[in-house]
CSV table of C-alpha atoms in Angstrom, one decimal:
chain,number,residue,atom,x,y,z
L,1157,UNK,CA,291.5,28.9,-44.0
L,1158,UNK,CA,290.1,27.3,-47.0
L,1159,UNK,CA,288.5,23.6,-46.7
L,1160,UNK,CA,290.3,20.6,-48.1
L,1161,UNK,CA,288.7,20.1,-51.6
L,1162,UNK,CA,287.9,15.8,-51.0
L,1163,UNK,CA,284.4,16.1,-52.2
L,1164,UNK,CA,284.9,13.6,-54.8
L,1165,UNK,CA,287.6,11.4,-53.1
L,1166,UNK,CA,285.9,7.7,-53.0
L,1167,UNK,CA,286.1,7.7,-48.9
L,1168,UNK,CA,284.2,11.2,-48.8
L,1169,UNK,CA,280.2,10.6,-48.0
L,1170,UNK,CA,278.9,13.1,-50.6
L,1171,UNK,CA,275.8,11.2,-50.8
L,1172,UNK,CA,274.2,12.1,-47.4
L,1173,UNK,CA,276.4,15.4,-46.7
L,1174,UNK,CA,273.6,18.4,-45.7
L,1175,UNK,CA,276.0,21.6,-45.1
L,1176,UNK,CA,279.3,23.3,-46.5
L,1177,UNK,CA,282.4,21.9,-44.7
L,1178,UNK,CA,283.4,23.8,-42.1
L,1179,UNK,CA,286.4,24.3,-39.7
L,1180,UNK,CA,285.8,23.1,-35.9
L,1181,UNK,CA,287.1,24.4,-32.8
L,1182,UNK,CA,287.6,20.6,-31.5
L,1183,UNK,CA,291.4,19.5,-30.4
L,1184,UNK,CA,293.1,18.1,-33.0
L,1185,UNK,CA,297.0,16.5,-32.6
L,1186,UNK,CA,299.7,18.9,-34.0
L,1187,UNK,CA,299.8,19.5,-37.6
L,1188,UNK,CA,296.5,18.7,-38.3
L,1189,UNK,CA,293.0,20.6,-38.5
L,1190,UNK,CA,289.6,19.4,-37.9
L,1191,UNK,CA,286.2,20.3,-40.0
L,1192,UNK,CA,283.0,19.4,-39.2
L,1193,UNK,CA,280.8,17.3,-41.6
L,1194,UNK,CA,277.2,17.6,-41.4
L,1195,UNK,CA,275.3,14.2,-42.5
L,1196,UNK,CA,271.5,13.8,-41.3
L,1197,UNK,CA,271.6,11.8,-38.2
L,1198,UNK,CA,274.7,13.1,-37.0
L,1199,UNK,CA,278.3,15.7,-37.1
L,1200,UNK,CA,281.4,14.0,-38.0
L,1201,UNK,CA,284.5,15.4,-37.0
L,1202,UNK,CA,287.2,15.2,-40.4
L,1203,UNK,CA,290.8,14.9,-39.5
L,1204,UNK,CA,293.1,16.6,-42.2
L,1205,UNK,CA,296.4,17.3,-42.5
L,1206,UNK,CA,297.2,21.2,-42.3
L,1207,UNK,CA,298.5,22.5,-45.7
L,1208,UNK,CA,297.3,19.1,-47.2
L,1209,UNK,CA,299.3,15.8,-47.9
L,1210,UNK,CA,302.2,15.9,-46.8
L,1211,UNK,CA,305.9,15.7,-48.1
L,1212,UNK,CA,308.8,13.5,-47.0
L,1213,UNK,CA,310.5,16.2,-44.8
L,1214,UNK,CA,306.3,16.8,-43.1
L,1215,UNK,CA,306.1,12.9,-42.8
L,1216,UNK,CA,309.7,12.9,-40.9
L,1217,UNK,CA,307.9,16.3,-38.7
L,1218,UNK,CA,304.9,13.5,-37.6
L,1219,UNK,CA,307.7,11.0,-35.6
L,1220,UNK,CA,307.2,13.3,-32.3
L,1221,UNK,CA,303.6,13.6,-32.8
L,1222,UNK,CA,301.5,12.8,-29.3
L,1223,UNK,CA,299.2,9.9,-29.5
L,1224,UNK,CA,301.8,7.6,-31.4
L,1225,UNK,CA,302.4,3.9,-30.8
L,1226,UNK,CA,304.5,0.9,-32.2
L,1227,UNK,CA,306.5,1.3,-34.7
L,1228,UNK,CA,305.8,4.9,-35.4
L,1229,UNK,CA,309.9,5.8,-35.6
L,1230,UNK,CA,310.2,4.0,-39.0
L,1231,UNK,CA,308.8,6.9,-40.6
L,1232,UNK,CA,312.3,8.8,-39.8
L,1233,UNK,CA,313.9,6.5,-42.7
L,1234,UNK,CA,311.3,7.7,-45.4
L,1235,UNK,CA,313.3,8.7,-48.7
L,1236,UNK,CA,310.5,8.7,-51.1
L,1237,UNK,CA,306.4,8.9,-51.0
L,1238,UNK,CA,304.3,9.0,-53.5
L,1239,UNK,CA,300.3,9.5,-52.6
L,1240,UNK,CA,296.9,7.7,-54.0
L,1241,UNK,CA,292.8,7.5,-52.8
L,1242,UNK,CA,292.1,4.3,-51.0
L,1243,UNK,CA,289.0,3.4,-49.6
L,1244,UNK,CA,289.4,5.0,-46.0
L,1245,UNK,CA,291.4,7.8,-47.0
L,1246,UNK,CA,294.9,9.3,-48.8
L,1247,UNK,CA,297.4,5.9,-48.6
L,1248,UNK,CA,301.4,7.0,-48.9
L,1249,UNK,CA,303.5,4.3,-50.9
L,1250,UNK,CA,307.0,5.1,-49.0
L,1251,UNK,CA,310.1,3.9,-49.9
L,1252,UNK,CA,312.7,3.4,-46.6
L,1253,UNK,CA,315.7,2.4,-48.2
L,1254,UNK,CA,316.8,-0.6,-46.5
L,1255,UNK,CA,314.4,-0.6,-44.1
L,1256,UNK,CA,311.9,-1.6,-46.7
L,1257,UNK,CA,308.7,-0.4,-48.3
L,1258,UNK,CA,305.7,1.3,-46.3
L,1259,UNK,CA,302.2,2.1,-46.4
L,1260,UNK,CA,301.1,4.9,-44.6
L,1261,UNK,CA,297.4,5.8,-44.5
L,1262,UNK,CA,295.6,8.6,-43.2
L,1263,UNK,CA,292.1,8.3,-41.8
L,1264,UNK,CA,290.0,11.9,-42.2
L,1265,UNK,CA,287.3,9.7,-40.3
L,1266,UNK,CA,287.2,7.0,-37.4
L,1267,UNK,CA,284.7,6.0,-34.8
L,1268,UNK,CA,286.9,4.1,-32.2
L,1269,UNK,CA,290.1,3.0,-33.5
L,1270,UNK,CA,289.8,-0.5,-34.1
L,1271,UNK,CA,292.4,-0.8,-35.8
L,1272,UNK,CA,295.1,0.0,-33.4
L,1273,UNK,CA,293.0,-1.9,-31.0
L,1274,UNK,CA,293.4,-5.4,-33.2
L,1275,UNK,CA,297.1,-4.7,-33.7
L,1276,UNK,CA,297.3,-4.5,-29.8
L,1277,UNK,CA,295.5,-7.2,-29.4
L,1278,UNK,CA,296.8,-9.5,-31.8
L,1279,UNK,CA,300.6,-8.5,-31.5
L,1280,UNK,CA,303.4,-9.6,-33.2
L,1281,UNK,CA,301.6,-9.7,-36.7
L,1282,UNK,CA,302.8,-8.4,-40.0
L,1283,UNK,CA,299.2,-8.5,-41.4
L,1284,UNK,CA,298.1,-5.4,-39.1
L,1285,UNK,CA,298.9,-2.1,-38.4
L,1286,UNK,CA,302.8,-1.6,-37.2
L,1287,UNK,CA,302.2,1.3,-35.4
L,1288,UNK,CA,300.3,4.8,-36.0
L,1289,UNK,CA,298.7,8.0,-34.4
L,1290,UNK,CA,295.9,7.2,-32.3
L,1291,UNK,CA,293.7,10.6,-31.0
L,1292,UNK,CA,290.5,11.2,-28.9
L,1293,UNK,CA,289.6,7.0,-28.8
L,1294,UNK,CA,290.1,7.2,-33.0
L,1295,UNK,CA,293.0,6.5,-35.1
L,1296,UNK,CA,293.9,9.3,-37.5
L,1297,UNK,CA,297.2,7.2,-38.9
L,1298,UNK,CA,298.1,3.8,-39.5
L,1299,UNK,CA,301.5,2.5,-40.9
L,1300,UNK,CA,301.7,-0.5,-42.3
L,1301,UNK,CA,304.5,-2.9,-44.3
L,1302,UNK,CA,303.8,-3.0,-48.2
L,1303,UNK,CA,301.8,-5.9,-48.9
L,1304,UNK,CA,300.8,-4.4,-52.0
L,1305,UNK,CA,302.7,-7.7,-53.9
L,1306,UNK,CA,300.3,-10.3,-52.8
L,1307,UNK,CA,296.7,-10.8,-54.3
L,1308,UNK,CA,293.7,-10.9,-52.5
L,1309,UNK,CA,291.5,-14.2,-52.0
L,1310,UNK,CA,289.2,-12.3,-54.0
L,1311,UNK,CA,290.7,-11.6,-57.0
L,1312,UNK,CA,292.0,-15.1,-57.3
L,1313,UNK,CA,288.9,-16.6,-56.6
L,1314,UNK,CA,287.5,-15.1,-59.5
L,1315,UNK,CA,290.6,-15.8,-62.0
L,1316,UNK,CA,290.2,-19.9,-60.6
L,1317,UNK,CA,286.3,-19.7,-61.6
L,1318,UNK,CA,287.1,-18.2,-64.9
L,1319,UNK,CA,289.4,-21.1,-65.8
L,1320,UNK,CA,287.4,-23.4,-64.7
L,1321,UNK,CA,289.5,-24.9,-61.8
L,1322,UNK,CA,286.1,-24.9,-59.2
L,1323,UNK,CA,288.5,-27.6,-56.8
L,1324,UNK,CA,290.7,-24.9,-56.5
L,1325,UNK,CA,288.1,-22.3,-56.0
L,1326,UNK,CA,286.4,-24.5,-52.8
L,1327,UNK,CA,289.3,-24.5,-51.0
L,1328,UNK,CA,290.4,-21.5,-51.6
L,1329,UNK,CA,286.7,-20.3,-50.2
L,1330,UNK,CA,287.5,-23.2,-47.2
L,1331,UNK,CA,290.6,-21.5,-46.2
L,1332,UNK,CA,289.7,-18.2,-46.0
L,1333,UNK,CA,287.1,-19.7,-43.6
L,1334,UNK,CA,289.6,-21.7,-41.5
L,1335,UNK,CA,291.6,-18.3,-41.5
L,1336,UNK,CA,288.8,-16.4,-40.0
L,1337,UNK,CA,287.9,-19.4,-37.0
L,1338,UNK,CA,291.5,-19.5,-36.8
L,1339,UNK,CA,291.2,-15.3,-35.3
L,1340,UNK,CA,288.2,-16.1,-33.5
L,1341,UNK,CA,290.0,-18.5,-31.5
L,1342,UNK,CA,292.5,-15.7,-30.9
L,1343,UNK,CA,289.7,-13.0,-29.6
L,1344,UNK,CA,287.6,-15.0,-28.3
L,1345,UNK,CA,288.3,-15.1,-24.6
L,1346,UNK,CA,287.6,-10.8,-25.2
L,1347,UNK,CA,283.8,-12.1,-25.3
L,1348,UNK,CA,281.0,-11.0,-23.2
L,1349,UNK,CA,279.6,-13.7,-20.5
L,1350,UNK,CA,276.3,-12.9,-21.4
L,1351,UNK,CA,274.8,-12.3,-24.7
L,1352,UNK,CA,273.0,-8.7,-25.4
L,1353,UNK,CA,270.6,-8.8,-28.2
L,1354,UNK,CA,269.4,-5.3,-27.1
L,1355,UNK,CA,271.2,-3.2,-28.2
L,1356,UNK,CA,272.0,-6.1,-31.6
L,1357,UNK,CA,268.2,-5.3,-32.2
L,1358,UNK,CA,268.1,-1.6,-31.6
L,1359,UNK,CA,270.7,-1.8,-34.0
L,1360,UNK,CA,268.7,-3.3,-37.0
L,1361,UNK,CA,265.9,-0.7,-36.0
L,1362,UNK,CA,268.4,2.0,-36.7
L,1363,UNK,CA,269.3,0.4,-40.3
L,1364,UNK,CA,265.8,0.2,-41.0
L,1365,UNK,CA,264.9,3.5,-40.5
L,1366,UNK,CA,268.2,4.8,-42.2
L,1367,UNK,CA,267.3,3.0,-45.3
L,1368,UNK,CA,263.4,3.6,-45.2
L,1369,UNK,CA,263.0,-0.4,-45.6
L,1370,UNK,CA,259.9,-2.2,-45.3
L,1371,UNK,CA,261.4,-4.9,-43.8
L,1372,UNK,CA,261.5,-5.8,-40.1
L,1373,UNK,CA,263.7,-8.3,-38.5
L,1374,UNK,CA,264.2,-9.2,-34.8
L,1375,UNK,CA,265.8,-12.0,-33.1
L,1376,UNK,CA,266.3,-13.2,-29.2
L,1377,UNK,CA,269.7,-15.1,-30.0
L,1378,UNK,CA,271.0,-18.0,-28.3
L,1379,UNK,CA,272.7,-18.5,-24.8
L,1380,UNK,CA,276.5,-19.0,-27.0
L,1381,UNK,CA,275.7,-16.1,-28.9
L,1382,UNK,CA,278.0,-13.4,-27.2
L,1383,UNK,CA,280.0,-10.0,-28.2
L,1384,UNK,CA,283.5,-9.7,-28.4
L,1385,UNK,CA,286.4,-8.2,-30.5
L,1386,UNK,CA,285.4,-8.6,-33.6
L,1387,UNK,CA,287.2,-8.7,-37.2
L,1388,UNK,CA,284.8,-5.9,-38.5
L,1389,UNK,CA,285.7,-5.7,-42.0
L,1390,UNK,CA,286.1,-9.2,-42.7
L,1391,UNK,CA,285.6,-10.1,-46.8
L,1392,UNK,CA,287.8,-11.7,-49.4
L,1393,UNK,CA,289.4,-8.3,-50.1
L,1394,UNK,CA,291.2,-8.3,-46.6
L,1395,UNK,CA,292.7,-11.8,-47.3
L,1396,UNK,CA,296.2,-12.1,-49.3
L,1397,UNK,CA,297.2,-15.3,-50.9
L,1398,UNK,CA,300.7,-16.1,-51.1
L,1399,UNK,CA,302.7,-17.4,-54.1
L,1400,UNK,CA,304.4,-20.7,-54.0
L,1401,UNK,CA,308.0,-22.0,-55.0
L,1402,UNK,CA,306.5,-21.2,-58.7
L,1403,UNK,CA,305.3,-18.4,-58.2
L,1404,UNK,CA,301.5,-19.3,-58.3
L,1405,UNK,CA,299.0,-18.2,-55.6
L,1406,UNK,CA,299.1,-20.9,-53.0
L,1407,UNK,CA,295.4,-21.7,-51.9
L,1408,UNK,CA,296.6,-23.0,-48.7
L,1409,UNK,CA,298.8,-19.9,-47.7
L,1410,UNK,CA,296.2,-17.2,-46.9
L,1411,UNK,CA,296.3,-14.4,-44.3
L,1412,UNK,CA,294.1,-11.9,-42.7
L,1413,UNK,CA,294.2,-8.5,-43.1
L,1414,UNK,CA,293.0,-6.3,-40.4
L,1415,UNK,CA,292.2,-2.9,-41.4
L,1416,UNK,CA,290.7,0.1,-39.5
L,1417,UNK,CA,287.2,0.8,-39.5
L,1418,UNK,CA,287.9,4.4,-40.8
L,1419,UNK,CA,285.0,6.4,-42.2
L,1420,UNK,CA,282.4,2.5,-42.2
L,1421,UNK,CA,282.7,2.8,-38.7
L,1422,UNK,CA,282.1,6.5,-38.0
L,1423,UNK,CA,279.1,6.5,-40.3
L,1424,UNK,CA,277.2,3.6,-38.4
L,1425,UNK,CA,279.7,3.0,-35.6
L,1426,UNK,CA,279.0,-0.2,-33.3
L,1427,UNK,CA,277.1,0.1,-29.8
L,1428,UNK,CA,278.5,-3.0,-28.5
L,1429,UNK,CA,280.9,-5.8,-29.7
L,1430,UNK,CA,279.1,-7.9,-31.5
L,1431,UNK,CA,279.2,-12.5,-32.0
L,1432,UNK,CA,281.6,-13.9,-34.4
L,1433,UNK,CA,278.8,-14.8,-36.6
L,1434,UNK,CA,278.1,-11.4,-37.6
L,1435,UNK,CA,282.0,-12.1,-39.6
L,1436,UNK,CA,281.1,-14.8,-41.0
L,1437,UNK,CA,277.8,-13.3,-42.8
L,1438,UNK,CA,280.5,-10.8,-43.6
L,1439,UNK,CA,282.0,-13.2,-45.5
L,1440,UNK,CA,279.0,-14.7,-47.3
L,1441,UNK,CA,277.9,-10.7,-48.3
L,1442,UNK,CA,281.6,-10.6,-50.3
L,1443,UNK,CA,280.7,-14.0,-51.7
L,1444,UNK,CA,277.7,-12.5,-52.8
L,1445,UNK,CA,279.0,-9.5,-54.5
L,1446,UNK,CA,281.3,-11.3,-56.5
L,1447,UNK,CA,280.0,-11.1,-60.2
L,1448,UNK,CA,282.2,-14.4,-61.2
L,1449,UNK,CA,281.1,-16.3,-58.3
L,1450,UNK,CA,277.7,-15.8,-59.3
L,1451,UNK,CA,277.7,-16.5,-62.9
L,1452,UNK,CA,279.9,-19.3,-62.0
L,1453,UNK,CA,276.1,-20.8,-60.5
L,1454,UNK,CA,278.4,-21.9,-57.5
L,1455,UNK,CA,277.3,-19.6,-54.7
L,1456,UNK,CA,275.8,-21.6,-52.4
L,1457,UNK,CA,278.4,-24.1,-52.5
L,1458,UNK,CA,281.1,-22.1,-51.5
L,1459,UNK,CA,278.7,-20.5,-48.9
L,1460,UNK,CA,278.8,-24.0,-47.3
L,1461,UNK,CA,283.0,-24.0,-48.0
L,1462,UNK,CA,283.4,-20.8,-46.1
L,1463,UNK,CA,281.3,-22.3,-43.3
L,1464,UNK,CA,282.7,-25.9,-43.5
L,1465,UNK,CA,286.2,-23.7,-43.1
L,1466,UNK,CA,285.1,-21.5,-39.7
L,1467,UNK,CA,283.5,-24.5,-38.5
L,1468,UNK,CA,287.2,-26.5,-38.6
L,1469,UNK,CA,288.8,-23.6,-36.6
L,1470,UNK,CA,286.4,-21.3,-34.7
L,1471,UNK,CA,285.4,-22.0,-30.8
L,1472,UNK,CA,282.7,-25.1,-30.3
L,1473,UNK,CA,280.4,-22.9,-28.5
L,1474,UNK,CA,280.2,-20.6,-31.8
L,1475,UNK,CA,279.6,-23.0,-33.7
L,1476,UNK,CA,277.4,-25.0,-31.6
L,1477,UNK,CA,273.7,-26.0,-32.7
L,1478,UNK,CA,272.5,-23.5,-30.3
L,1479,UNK,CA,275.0,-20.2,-31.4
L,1480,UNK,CA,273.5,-21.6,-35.5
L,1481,UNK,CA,270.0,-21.9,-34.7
L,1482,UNK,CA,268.6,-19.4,-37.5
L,1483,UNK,CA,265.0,-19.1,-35.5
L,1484,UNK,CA,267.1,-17.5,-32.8
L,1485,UNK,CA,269.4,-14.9,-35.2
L,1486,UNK,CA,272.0,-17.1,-36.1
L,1487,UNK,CA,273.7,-16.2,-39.7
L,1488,UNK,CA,270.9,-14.9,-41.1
L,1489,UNK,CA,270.0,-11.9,-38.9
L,1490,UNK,CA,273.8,-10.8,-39.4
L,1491,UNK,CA,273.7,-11.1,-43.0
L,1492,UNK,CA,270.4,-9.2,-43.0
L,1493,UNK,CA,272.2,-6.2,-41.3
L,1494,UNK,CA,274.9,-6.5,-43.5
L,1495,UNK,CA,272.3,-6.4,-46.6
L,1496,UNK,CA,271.0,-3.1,-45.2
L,1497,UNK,CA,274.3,-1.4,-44.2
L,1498,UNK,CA,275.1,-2.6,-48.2
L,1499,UNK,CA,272.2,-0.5,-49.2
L,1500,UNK,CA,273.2,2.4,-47.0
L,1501,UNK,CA,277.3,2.7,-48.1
L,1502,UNK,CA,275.9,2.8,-51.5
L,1503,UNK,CA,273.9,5.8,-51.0
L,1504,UNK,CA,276.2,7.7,-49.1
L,1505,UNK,CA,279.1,7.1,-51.6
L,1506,UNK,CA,276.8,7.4,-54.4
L,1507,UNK,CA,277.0,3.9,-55.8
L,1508,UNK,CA,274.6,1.5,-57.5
L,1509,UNK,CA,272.7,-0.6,-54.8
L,1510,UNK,CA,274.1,-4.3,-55.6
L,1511,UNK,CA,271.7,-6.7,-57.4
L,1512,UNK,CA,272.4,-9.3,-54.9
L,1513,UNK,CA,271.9,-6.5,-51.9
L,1514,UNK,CA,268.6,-5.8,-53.5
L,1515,UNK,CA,267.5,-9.7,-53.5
L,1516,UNK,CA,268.2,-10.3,-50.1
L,1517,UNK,CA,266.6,-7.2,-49.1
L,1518,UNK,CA,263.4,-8.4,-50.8
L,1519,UNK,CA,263.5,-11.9,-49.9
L,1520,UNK,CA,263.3,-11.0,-46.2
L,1521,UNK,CA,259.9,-11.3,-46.2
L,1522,UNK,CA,260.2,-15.5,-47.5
L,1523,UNK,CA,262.3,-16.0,-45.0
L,1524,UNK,CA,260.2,-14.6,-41.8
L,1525,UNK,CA,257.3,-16.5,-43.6
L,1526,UNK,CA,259.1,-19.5,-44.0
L,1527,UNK,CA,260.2,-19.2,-39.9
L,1528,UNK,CA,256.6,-18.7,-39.1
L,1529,UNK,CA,255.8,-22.1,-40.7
L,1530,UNK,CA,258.2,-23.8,-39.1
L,1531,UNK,CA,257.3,-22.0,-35.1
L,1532,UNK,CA,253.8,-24.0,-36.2
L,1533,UNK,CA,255.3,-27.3,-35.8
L,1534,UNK,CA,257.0,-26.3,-32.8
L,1535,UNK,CA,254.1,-25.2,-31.5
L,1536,UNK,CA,252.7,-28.3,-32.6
L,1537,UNK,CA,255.2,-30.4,-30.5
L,1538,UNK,CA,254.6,-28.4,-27.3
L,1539,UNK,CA,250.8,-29.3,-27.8
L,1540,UNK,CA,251.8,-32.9,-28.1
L,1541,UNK,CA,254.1,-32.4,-25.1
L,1542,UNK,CA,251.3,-31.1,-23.2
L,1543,UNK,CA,248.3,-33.8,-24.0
L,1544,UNK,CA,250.6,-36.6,-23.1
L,1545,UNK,CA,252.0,-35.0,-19.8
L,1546,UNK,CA,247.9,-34.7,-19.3
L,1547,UNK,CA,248.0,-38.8,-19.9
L,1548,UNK,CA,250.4,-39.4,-17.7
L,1549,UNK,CA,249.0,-37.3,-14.7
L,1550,UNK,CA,246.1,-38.2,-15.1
L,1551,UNK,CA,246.8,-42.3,-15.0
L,1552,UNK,CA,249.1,-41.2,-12.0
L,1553,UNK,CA,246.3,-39.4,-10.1
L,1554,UNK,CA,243.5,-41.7,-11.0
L,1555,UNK,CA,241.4,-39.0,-12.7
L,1556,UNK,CA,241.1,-41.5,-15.6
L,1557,UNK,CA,242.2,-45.4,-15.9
L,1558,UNK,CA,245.2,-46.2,-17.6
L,1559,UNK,CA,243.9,-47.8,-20.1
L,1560,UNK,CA,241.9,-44.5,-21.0
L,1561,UNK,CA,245.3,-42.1,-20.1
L,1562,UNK,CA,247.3,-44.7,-22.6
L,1563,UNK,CA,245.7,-42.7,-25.9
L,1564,UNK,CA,246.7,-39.7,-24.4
L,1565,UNK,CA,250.3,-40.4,-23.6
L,1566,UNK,CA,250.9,-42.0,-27.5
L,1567,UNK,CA,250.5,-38.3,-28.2
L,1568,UNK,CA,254.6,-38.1,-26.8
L,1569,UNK,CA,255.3,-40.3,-30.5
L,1570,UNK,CA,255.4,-37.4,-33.0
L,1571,UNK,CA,257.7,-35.0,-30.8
L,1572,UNK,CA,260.8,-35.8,-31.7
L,1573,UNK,CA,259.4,-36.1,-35.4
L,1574,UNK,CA,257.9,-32.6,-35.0
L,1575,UNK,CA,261.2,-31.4,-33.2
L,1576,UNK,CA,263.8,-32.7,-36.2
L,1577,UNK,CA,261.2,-31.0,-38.7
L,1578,UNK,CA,261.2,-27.6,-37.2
L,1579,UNK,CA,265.1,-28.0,-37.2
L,1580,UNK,CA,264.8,-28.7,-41.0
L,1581,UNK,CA,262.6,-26.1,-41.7
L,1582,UNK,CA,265.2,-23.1,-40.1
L,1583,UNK,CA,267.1,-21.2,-42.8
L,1584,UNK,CA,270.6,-23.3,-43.1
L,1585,UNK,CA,273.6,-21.2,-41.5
L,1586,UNK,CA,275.6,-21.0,-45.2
C-alpha cells in the first residue's frame, strides 16, 4: 500500500522527519491505517484514512465506527463536503441540510485527546467539540458546528489598532482575559492539591536541549501554584467575537474556542497538568506575535489588559501574590517555555523563528540577572532579620545591656524597606 503523500500539508513535521513513512502494524479503528513517523527523539504513530479523504457516502460509513461519542450521529445527515488543510489536519466544511452546517476535522496526530476531554468536561458548550472518534487515549476525529462566520479576537484586534480605536482595542485584549479566568473558574476544582515543579522543570530541560539553547531557567514555584485541566492552546486565534444588532464585532461578546492539541501535543506532549498561569503566558506569546500590536508601540499595555481581565475572573489563589511571585516561576517561567516551544514549532514546520520569539529567548539572560540582584536585597533583609534577633536575645539573656543590644535591634528598621524592594525588583506578571 502506498503512503499518504502529506509531506507538504502545513500540519505535517517535515522539518525534523529522519526516515521514509512507513506503514505500522499498530491497531487502528476501522477504515483507517496507521504509519509510523520517525522524528529524532521519538516514533509518532499517523492516523489516515484508508483510500484517503473521504466522500459523503465514506463519511455516512464512519457513524458505527468504535470509539465514538456525543454527537457523532449528525454525520448521517451530511449532503455535501468539501475538504481544506487546517492547522491540525484535513478540516471537512459539511453541509446537513437543515440540520445545519458542520466542521469535521481529522487529526493524523494526537497525544492524549484533550480535546474530547474539554468537551467532557465543559459540557453543554457550542464552542467545543460536539462529538468525535476517540482511539488508544487520542482523538483521531472531532466534529464541530461551523463557526467559520465569526472573527477571531485576533484579527479584530489588529483591524481596531489600524484604525486607531486603541479604547476598543484594551477591552477587547480585557475580555479575552476575563473569558479565559472565566474557564479557569470552570476547571479549576480538576487541580492538583500539591504543586509539582518537577516534572514543570524537567520539562524546560527537555526544551532546552531540543532547541540547543544557551539559556537555563529553573524555578521552585509557589504553594497556589498547582496543575490542573488546562486550556492548552489558548491565544487570540481560539477566541470569536460576535457581531452586534449592526452587524459590528462586539468587544464584549467573546468566546473560547477549545481545540484539540492534535499534532502540538504529540510532538512535545505534556507530563503533568500544568497551573493556569502557563495560559495566560499563552496569551501574552499571541500578543506578542502580533505584527499590528507591535507596531502599534502598545504591547505592554495590553499585556497588563489581558491580565487586569484574568485577574477579574480567575480563582483568588491564582492570582494571589504568592501564585504571581516572578522569583518563584510565576508568568515568566511559562512564557519562557512557550518562547522555546515557539522556536521548536518553527523548525519542525519549517518556519521563520519569530522576531519577538528570538528577543525573549535572548533576553533571558537580563532577566535571571536582574532576579539575582533583587535575591541580594532579600538576602540583605534576612541579615538584618538576623543581627536584630541577636539584639534582642542578647538584651533578654544579659549577654550584653540593653542599652548596648538597642543598636543591634534598630537593624529590624530597613526590613520591610528591603522586603517591598525585592517585591519591586521581580519581573511584573504582564
Amino acid at each position: 500500500m502506498s503512503t499518504p503523500d502529506v509531506f507538504d500539508e502545513p500540519w505535517f513535521p517535515r522539518g525534523v522527519v529522519t526516515a521514509d513513512i512507513k506503514q505500522s502494524d499498530a491497531p487502528t479503528p476501522k477504515g483507517f491505517d496507521c504509519f509510523d513517523v520517525s522524528i529524532p527523539w521519538d516514533t509518532l504513530c499517523m492516523i489516515w484514512p484508508i483510500g484517503g479523504l473521504p466522500t459523503v457516502e465514506s463519511i455516512h460509513s464512519w457513524i458505527g465506527m468504535e470509539g465514538k461519542w456525543g454527537n457523532f450521529n449528525s454525520l448521517k445527515h451530511a449532503k455535501t463536503l468539501t475538504w481544506s488543510q487546517g492547522p491540525l489536519g484535513p478540516v471537512a466544511k459539511i453541509d446537513s441540510g437543515k440540520k445545519g452546517i458542520w466542521r469535521l476535522e481529522i487529526l493524523p496526530f494526537d497525544d492524549d485527546g484533550h480535546g474530547s476531554r474539554i468537551a467532557e468536561y465543559i459540557g453543554n458548550n457550542p464552542y467545543v467539540a460536539q462529538g468525535g472518534v476517540r482511539w488508544e487515549g487520542r482523538d483521531i476525529i472531532l466534529l464541530w458546528r461551523d463557526l467559520s462566520l465569526w472573527p477571531t479576537a485576533n484579527s479584530v484586534l489588529g483591524e481596531l489598532l489600524e484604525s486607531g480605536r486603541l479604547d476598543e482595542s484594551r477591552m477587547l485584549v480585557e475580555s479575552c482575559g476575563a473569558i479565559l479566568g472565566e474557564f479557569h473558574s470552570v476547571v479549576c476544582e480538576s487541580a492538583n492539591s500539591v504543586r509539582h515543579a518537577k516534572p514543570w522543570n524537567e520539562r524546560l530541560k527537555m526544551l532546552e536541549e531540543r532547541t540547543s539553547s544557551r539559556t537555563l531557567w529553573r524555578a521552585p514555584h509557589g504553594k497556589d501554584t498547582v496543575g490542573c485541566i488546562t486550556h492548552r492552546n489558548f491565544s487570540l486565534d481560539n477566541i470569536l467575537v460576535l457581531n452586534d444588532a449592526l452587524g459590528e464585532p462586539s468587544i464584549n461578546e467573546v468566546h473560547l474556542l477549545h481545540p484539540a492539541s492534535g499534532i502540538y501535543g504529540a510532538l512535545l506532549p505534556m507530563i503533568d497538568r500544568a497551573p493556569g498561569l502557563r495560559d495566560l503566558a499563552s496569551g501574552y506569546r499571541s500578543l506578542e506575535l502580533n505584527d499590528k500590536v507591535i507596531h502599534s508601540g502598545m504591547i505592554v499595555e495590553l499585556r497588563r489588559c489581558l491580565f487586569d481581565g484574568w485577574c477579574s475572573t480567575a480563582p483568588s489563589k491564582w492570582s494571589s501574590s504568592q501564585s504571581l511571585d516572578s522569583h518563584k516561576g510565576g508568568v515568566p517561567i511559562w512564557e519562557y517555555e512557550k518562547a522555546l516551544e515557539e522556536q521548536i514549532f518553527s523548525e519542525i514546520f519549517e518556519k521563520k523563528i519569530p522576531p519577538r520569539t528570538s528577543w525573549f529567548l535572548s533576553h533571558v539572560s537580563s532577566i535571571q540577572a536582574g532576579m539575582f540582584r533583587a535575591r541580594t536585597v532579600a538576602a540583605g533583609a534576612l541579615c538584618c532579620l538576623i543581627v536584630a534577633g541577636l539584639g534582642i536575645y542578647t538584651g533578654m539573656t544579659g549577654l550584653l545591656s540593653w542599652e548596648d543590644s538597642f543598636p543591634l535591634m534598630l537593624c529590624a528598621l530597613p526590613i520591610p524597606i528591603l522586603r517591598q524592594l525585592y517585591r519591586n525588583l521581580a519581573p511584573p506578571p504582564y
